[in-house]
Coordinates of C-alpha atoms in Angstrom, one line a residue:
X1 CA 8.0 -19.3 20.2
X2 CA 11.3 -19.2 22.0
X3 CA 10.9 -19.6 25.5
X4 CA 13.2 -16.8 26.3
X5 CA 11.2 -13.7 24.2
X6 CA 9.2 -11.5 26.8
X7 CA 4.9 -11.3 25.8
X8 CA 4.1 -8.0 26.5
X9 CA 0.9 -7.6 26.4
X10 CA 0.6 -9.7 23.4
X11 CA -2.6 -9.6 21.8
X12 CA -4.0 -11.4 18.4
X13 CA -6.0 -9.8 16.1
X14 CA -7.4 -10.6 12.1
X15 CA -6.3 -7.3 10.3
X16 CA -6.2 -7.3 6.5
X17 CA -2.7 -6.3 5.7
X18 CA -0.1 -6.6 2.5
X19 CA 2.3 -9.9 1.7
X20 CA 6.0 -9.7 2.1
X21 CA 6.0 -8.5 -1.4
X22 CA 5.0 -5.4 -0.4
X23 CA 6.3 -4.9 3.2
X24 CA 10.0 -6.6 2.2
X25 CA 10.5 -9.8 1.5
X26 CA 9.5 -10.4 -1.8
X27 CA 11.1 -13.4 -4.1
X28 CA 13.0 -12.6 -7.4
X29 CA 14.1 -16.3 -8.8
X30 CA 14.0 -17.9 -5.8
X31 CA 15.7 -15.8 -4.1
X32 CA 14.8 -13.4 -1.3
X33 CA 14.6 -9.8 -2.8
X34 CA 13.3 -7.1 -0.8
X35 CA 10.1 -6.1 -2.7
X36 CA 10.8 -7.6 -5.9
X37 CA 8.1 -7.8 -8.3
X38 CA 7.3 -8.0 -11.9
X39 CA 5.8 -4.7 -14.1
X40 CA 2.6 -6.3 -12.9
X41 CA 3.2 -6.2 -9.7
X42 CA 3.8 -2.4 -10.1
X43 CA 1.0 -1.1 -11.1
X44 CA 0.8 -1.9 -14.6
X45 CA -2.8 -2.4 -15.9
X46 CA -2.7 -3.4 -19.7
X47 CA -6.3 -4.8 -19.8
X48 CA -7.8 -1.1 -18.4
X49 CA -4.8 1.5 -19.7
X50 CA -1.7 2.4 -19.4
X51 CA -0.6 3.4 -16.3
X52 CA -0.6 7.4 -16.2
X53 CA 3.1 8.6 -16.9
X54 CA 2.7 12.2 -14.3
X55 CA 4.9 15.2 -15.9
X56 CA 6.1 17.3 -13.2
X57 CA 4.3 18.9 -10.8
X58 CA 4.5 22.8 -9.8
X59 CA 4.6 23.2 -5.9
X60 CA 2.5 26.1 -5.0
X61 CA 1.2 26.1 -1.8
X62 CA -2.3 27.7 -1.1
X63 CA -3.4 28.6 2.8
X64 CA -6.7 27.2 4.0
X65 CA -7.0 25.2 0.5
X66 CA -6.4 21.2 0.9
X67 CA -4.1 21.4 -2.2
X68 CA -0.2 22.1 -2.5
X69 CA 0.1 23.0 -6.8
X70 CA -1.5 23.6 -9.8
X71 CA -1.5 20.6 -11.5
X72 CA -0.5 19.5 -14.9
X73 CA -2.4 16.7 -17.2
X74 CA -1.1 13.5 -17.2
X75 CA -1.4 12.3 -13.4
X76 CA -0.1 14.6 -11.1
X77 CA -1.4 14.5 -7.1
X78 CA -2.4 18.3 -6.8
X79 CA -4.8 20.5 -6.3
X80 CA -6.4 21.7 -9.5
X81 CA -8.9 24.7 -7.9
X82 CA -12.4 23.1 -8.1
X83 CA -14.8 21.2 -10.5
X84 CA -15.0 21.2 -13.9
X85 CA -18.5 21.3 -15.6
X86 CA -18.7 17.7 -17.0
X87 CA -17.4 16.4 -13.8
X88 CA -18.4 12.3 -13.1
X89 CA -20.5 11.4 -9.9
X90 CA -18.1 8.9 -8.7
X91 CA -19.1 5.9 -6.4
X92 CA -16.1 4.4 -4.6
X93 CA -16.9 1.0 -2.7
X94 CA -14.1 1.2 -0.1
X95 CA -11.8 3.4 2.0
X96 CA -8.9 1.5 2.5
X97 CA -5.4 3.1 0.7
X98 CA -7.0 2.3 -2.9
X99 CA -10.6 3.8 -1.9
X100 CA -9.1 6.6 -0.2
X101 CA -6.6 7.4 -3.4
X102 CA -8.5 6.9 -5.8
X103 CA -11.4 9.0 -4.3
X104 CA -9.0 12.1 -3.8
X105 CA -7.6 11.3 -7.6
X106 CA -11.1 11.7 -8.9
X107 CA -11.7 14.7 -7.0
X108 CA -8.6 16.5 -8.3
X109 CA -9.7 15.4 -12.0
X110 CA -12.8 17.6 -11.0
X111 CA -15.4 14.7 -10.1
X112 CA -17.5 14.4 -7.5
X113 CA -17.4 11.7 -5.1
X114 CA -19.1 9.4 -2.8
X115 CA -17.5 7.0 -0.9
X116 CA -19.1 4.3 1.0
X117 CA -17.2 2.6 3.5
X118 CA -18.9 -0.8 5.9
X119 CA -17.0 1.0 9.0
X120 CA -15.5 3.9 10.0
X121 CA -13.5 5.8 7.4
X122 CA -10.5 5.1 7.9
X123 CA -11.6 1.3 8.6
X124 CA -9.1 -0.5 11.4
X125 CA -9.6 -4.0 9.3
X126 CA -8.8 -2.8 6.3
X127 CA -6.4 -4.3 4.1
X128 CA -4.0 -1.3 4.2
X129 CA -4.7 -0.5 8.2
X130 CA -0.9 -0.7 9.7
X131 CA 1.7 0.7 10.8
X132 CA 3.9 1.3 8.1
X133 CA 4.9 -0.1 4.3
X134 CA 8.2 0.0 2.6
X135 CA 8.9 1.9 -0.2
X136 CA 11.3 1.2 -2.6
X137 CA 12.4 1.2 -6.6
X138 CA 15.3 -2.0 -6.7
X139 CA 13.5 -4.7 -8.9
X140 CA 17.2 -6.8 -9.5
X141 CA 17.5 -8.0 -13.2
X142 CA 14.5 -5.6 -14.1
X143 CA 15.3 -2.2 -15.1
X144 CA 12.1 -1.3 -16.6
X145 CA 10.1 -2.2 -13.3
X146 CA 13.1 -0.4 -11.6
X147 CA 12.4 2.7 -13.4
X148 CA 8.5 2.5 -13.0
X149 CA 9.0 2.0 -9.3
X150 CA 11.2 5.2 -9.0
X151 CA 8.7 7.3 -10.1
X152 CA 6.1 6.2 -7.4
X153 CA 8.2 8.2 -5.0
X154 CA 7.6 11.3 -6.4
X155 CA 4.1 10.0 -6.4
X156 CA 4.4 9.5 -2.6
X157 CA 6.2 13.1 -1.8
X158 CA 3.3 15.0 -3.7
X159 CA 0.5 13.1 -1.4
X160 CA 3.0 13.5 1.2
X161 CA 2.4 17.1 0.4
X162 CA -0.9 17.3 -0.7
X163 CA -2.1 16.0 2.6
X164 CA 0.4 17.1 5.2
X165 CA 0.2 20.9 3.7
X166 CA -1.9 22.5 6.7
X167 CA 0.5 20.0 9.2
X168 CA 3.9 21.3 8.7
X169 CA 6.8 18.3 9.5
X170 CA 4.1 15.7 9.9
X171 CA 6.1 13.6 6.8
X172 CA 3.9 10.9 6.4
X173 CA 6.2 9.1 4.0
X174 CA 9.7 8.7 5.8
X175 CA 12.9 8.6 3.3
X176 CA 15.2 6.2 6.1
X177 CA 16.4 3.8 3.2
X178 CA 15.7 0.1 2.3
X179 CA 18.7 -2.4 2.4
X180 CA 18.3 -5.5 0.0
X181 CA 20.6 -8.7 1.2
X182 CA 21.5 -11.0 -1.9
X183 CA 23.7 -13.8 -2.5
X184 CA 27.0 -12.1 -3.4
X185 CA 26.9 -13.1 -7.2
X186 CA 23.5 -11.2 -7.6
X187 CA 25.2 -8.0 -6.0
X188 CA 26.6 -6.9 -9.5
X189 CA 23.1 -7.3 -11.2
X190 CA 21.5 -5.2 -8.5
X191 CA 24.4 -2.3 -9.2
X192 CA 23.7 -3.3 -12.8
X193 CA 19.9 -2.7 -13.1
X194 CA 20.3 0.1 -10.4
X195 CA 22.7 2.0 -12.8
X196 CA 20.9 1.8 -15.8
X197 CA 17.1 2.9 -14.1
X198 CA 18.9 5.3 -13.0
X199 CA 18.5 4.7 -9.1
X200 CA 20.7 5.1 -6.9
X201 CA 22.2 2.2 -4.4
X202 CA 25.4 1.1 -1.9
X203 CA 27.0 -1.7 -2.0
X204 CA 27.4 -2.5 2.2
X205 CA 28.7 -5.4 4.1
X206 CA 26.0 -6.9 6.6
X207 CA 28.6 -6.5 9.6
X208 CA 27.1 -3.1 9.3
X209 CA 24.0 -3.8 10.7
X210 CA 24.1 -6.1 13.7
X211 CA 20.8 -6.1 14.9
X212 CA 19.7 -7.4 11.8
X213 CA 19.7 -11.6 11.3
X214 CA 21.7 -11.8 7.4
X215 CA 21.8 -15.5 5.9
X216 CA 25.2 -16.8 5.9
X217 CA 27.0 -14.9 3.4
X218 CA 25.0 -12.8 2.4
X219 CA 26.2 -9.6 0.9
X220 CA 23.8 -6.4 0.7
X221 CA 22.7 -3.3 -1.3
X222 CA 21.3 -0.1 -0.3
X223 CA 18.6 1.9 -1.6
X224 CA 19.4 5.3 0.5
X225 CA 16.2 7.7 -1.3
X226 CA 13.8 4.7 -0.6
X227 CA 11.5 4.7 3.0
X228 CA 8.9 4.0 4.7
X229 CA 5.5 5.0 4.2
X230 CA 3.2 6.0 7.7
X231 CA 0.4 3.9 6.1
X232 CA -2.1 4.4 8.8
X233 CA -1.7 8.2 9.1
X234 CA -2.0 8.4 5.6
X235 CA -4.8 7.0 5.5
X236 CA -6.2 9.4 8.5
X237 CA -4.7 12.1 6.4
X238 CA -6.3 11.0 3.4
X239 CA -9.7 10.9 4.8
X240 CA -9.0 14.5 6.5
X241 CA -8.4 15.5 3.2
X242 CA -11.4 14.5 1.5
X243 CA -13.9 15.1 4.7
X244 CA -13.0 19.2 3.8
X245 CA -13.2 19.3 0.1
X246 CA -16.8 20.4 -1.2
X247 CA -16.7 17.7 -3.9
X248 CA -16.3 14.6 -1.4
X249 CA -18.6 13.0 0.7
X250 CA -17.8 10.3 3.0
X251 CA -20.6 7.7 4.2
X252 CA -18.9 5.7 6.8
X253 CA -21.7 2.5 7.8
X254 CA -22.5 2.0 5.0
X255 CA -21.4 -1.8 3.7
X256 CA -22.1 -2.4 0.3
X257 CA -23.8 -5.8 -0.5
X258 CA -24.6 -6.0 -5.0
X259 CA -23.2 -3.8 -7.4
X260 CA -25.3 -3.5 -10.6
X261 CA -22.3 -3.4 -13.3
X262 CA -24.9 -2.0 -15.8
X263 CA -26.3 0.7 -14.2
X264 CA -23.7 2.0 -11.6
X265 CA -25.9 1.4 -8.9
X266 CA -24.9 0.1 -5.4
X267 CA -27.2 -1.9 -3.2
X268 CA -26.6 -1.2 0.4
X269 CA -27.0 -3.8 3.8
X270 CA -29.5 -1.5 4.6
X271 CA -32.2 -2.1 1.3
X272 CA -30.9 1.3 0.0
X273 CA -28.8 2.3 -2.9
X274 CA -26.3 5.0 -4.0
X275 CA -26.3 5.7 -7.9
X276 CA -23.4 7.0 -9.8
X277 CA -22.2 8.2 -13.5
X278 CA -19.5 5.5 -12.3
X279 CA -18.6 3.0 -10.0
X280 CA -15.1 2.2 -8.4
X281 CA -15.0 -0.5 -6.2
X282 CA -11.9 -0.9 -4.2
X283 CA -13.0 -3.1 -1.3
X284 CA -9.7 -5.0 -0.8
X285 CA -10.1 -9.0 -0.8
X286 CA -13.9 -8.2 -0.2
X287 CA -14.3 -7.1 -3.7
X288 CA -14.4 -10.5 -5.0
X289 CA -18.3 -10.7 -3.4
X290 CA -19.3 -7.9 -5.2
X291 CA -18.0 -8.2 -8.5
X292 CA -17.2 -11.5 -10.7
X293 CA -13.9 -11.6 -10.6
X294 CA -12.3 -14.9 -8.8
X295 CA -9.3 -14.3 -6.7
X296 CA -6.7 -16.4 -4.4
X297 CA -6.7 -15.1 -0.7
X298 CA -3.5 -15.3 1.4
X299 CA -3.1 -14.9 4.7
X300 CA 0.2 -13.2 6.3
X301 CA 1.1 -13.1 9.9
X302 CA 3.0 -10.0 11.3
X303 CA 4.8 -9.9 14.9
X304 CA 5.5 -6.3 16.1
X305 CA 8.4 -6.2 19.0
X306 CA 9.5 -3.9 21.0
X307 CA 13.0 -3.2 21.1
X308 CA 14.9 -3.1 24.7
X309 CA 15.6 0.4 25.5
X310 CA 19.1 0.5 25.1
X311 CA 19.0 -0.7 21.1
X312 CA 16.0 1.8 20.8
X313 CA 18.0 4.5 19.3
X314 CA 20.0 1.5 16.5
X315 CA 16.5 0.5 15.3
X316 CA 15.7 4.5 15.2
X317 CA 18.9 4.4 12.6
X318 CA 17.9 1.1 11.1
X319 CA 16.7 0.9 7.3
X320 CA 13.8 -1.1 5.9
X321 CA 15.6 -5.0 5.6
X322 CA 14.2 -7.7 3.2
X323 CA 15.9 -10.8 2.2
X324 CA 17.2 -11.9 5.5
X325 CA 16.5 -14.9 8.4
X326 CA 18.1 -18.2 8.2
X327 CA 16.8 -18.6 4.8
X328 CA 16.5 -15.5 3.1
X329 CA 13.1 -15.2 3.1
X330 CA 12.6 -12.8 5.9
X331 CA 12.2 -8.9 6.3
X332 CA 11.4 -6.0 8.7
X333 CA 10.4 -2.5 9.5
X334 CA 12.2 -0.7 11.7
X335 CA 11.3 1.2 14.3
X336 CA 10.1 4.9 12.7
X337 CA 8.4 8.2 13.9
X338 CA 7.2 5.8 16.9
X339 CA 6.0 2.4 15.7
X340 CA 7.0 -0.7 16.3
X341 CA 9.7 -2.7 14.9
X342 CA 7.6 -5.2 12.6
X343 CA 8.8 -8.3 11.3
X344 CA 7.4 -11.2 9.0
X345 CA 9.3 -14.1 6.8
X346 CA 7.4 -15.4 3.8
X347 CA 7.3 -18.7 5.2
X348 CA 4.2 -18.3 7.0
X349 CA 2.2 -17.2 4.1
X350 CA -0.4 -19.4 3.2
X351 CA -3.3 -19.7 0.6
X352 CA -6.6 -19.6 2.7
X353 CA -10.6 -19.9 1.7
X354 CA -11.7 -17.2 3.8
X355 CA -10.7 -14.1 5.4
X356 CA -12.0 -15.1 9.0
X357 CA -10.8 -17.7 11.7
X358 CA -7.0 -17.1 12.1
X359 CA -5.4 -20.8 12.1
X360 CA -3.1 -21.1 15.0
X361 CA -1.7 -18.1 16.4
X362 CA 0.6 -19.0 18.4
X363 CA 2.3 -21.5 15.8
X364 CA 2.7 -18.9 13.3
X365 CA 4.3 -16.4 15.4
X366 CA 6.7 -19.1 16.6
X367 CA 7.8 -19.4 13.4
X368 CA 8.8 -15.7 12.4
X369 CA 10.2 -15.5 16.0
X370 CA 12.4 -18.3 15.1
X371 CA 13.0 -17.2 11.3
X372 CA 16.6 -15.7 12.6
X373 CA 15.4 -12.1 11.5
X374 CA 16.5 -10.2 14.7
X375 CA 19.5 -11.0 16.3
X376 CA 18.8 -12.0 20.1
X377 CA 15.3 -12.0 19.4
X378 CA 14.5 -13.3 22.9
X379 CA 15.4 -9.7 24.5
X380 CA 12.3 -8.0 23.1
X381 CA 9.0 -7.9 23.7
X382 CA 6.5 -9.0 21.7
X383 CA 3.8 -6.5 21.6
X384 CA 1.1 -7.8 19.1
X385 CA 0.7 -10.6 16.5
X386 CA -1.4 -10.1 13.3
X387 CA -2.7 -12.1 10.2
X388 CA -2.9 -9.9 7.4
X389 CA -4.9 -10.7 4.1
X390 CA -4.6 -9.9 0.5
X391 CA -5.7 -11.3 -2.8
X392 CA -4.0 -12.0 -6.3
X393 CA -5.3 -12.3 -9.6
X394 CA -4.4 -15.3 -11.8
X395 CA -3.1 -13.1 -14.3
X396 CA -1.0 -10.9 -11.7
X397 CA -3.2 -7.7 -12.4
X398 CA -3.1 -5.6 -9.5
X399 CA -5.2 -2.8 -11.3
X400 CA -8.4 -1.7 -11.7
X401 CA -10.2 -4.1 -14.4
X402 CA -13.9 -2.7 -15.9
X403 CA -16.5 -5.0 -15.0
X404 CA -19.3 -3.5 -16.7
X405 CA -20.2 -0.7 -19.1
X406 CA -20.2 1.8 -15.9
X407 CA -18.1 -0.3 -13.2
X408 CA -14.4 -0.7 -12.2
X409 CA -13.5 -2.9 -9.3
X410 CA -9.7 -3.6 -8.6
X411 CA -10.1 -7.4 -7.6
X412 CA -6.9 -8.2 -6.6
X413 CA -4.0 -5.7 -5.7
X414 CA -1.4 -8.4 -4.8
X415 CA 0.8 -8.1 -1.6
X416 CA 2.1 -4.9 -3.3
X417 CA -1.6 -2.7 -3.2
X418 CA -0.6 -0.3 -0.7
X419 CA 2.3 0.8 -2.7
X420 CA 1.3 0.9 -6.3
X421 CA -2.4 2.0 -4.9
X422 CA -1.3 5.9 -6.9
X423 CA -0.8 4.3 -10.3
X424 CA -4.0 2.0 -9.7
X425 CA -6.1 5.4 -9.8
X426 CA -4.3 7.3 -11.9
X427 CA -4.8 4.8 -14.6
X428 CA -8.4 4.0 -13.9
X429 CA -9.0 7.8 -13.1
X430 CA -7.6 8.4 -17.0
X431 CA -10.2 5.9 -17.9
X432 CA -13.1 8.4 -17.0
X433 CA -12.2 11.4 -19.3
X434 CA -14.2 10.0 -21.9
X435 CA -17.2 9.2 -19.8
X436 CA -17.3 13.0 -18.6
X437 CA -16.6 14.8 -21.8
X438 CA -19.9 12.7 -22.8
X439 CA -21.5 13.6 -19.5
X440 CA -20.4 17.1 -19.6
X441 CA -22.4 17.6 -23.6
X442 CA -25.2 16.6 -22.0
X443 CA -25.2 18.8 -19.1

């Protein structure tokens, strides 16, 4: 750690978090991209079903009803007026970002649901627990992930919506623009694949930004309608949201130990179980203990600065960066609505065994400090340092996969979970119409 950078108050602590994938600095050829990513990486779950394609939603608002519009088929995050006879009892293992979604999905598909969460709902370890996440369309040389990508911001403004609607201006998902740095020669293919998806981007020069460390260089796109998601407001929102709808229950305590994939039955810490028409089990990088399904863990560390005061109001006007440091590999999170300036280079991601017992703190955070991601890092103050986790799939699936006749489980959402967690449950959400028109006959 540079001898010069001011420890305020710094403090370490294990928090499961996303990869540089899905916070910024995400590799495309081996080259920094900010969160690149195949059509795997988006969402895309061919082994479960096609990820839902939403038609377009009516806005509608209803007072005193946690809804915003009456919703159409086909994936659409709104408020459909109650249960439908047929409806699934739902189990969801889990209340991170993917829990918490998929739960209100259900429940606007007209299930009921019960979600069991090991701590308090939201969880402060859980994988999605932070600050913020970048959000943003730009796959370069990939216009059909490009395209896919777009539309998970009109996912994001409808639970933006859906769960800010009794909290006028609380905008959970901020629209303050992602900036991509590239080698010059891969500028054209970003305006290129930009163009034909159908997105919109600027070409900038890196002078522009001074507080930001470019590689040498380096020239730079901009994605103006991309942001920054509040993720752990969201998911306070999104637990508000379902702790006042009839058709939810939340169970906070209550950590789930076996899963029995043929009889969507969960066995509980306590020598209890919960029984369901279905099980969804969306425990993060804990969900390879309670369903077969191997995974690789990796193990991130995030350092959160404070900026001095008088840059406060430059990093208040600063865009999400990825693709930057020394070498390209490093990204950050401005300042926004209040949080820290974050920052992380995907050099000190590792491949770990276990998700306890942080290895060197201080080393890693040496390391980003010195990645060259903020210019004159030494004037800020470094607030906290944490490891983040997340698991990946062999395969790259970041989806749901069905484990049993009665059991989902989404093993391994990839450093990218948080912000593909809406196509995750709409596609395994699509999966259960045929399980409650068979339910509903029988009623």
């Amino acid at each position: 750690m540079s001898a010069g950078t001011r420890q305020g108050g710094l403090s370490s602590a294990v928090v499961l978090g996303e990869s540089p994938a899905a916070t910024g600095g995400g590799r495309d050829g081996g080259t920094a991209v900010l969160l690149g990513g195949s059509p795997a990486a988006t969402g895309v779950v061919p082994d479960v079903a096609e990820v839902v394609r939403p038609g377009a939603g009516r806005t509608a608002s209803s007072a005193g009803r946690p809804g915003v519009a009456a919703a159409t088929p086909g994936g659409d995050w709104a408020w459909t007026g109650g249960s439908r006879r047929g409806g699934l009892r739902v189990v969801v293992v889990g209340g991170g970002i993917s829990g918490l979604l998929t739960a209100i999905r259900c429940v606007l598909d007209g299930h009921r649901v019960v979600l069991l969460e090991r701590g308090p709902v939201p969880h402060p370890g859980a994988t999605s627990f932070d600050q913020h996440r970048a959000l943003r369309a730009l796959v370069v040389g990939d216009t059909a992930a490009t395209r896919q990508a777009a539309e998970l911001h009109r996912h994001w403004r409808e639970l933006d919506a859906l769960l800010c609607d009794h909290l006028p201006g609380a905008g959970l998902y901020r629209r303050v623009g992602v900036l991509q740095a590239l080698p010059p020669g891969q500028v054209p293919a970003a305006v290129a694949t930009a163009s034909a998806a159908g997105v919109p981007i600027r070409i900038v020069h890196p002078s522009a930004y001074p507080l930001v460390g470019f590689p040498r260089g380096s020239g730079a796109v901009l994605e103006p309608h991309a942001g920054t998601l509040l993720a752990d407001r969201m998911l306070h929102a999104a637990a508000r949201w379902l702790r006042h709808h009839p058709d939810a229950e939340l169970r906070p305590g209550r950590e789930a130990v076996g899963i029995d994939p043929d009889r969507a039955r969960v066995r509980l810490a306590d020598g209890t179980t919960v029984t369901g028409d279905v099980v969804l089990v969306a425990a993060g990088p804990w969900t390879g203990a309670l369903v077969d399904r191997p995974v690789a863990l990796h193990r991130q560390t995030m350092v959160y600065l404070r900026p001095p005061a008088a840059l406060a109001h430059a990093w208040a006007a600063t865009p999400t960066v990825g693709g930057i440091g020394t070498d390209g590999r490093a990204w950050l999170l401005p300042s926004v609505a209040g949080t820290l300036l974050k920052v992380s280079t995907d050099a000190v991601r590792r491949e770990v065994t276990t998700l306890s017992g942080p290895d060197d703190d201080a080393g890693w955070a040496a390391r980003v400090l010195a990645a060259g991601v903020v210019s004159d890092v030494d004037g800020y103050d470094v607030v906290r340092v944490k490891h983040c986790h997340y698991a990946t799939a062999a395969d790259g699936n970041t989806g749901f996969v069905r484990v049993g006749p009665a059991v989902w489980a989404r093993p391994a959402s990839g450093g990218d979970g948080f912000r593909t967690a809406p196509l995750a449950a709409d596609a395994v959400v699509a999966q259960l119409a045929g399980r409650a028109t068979a339910v509903g006959t029988l009623a």
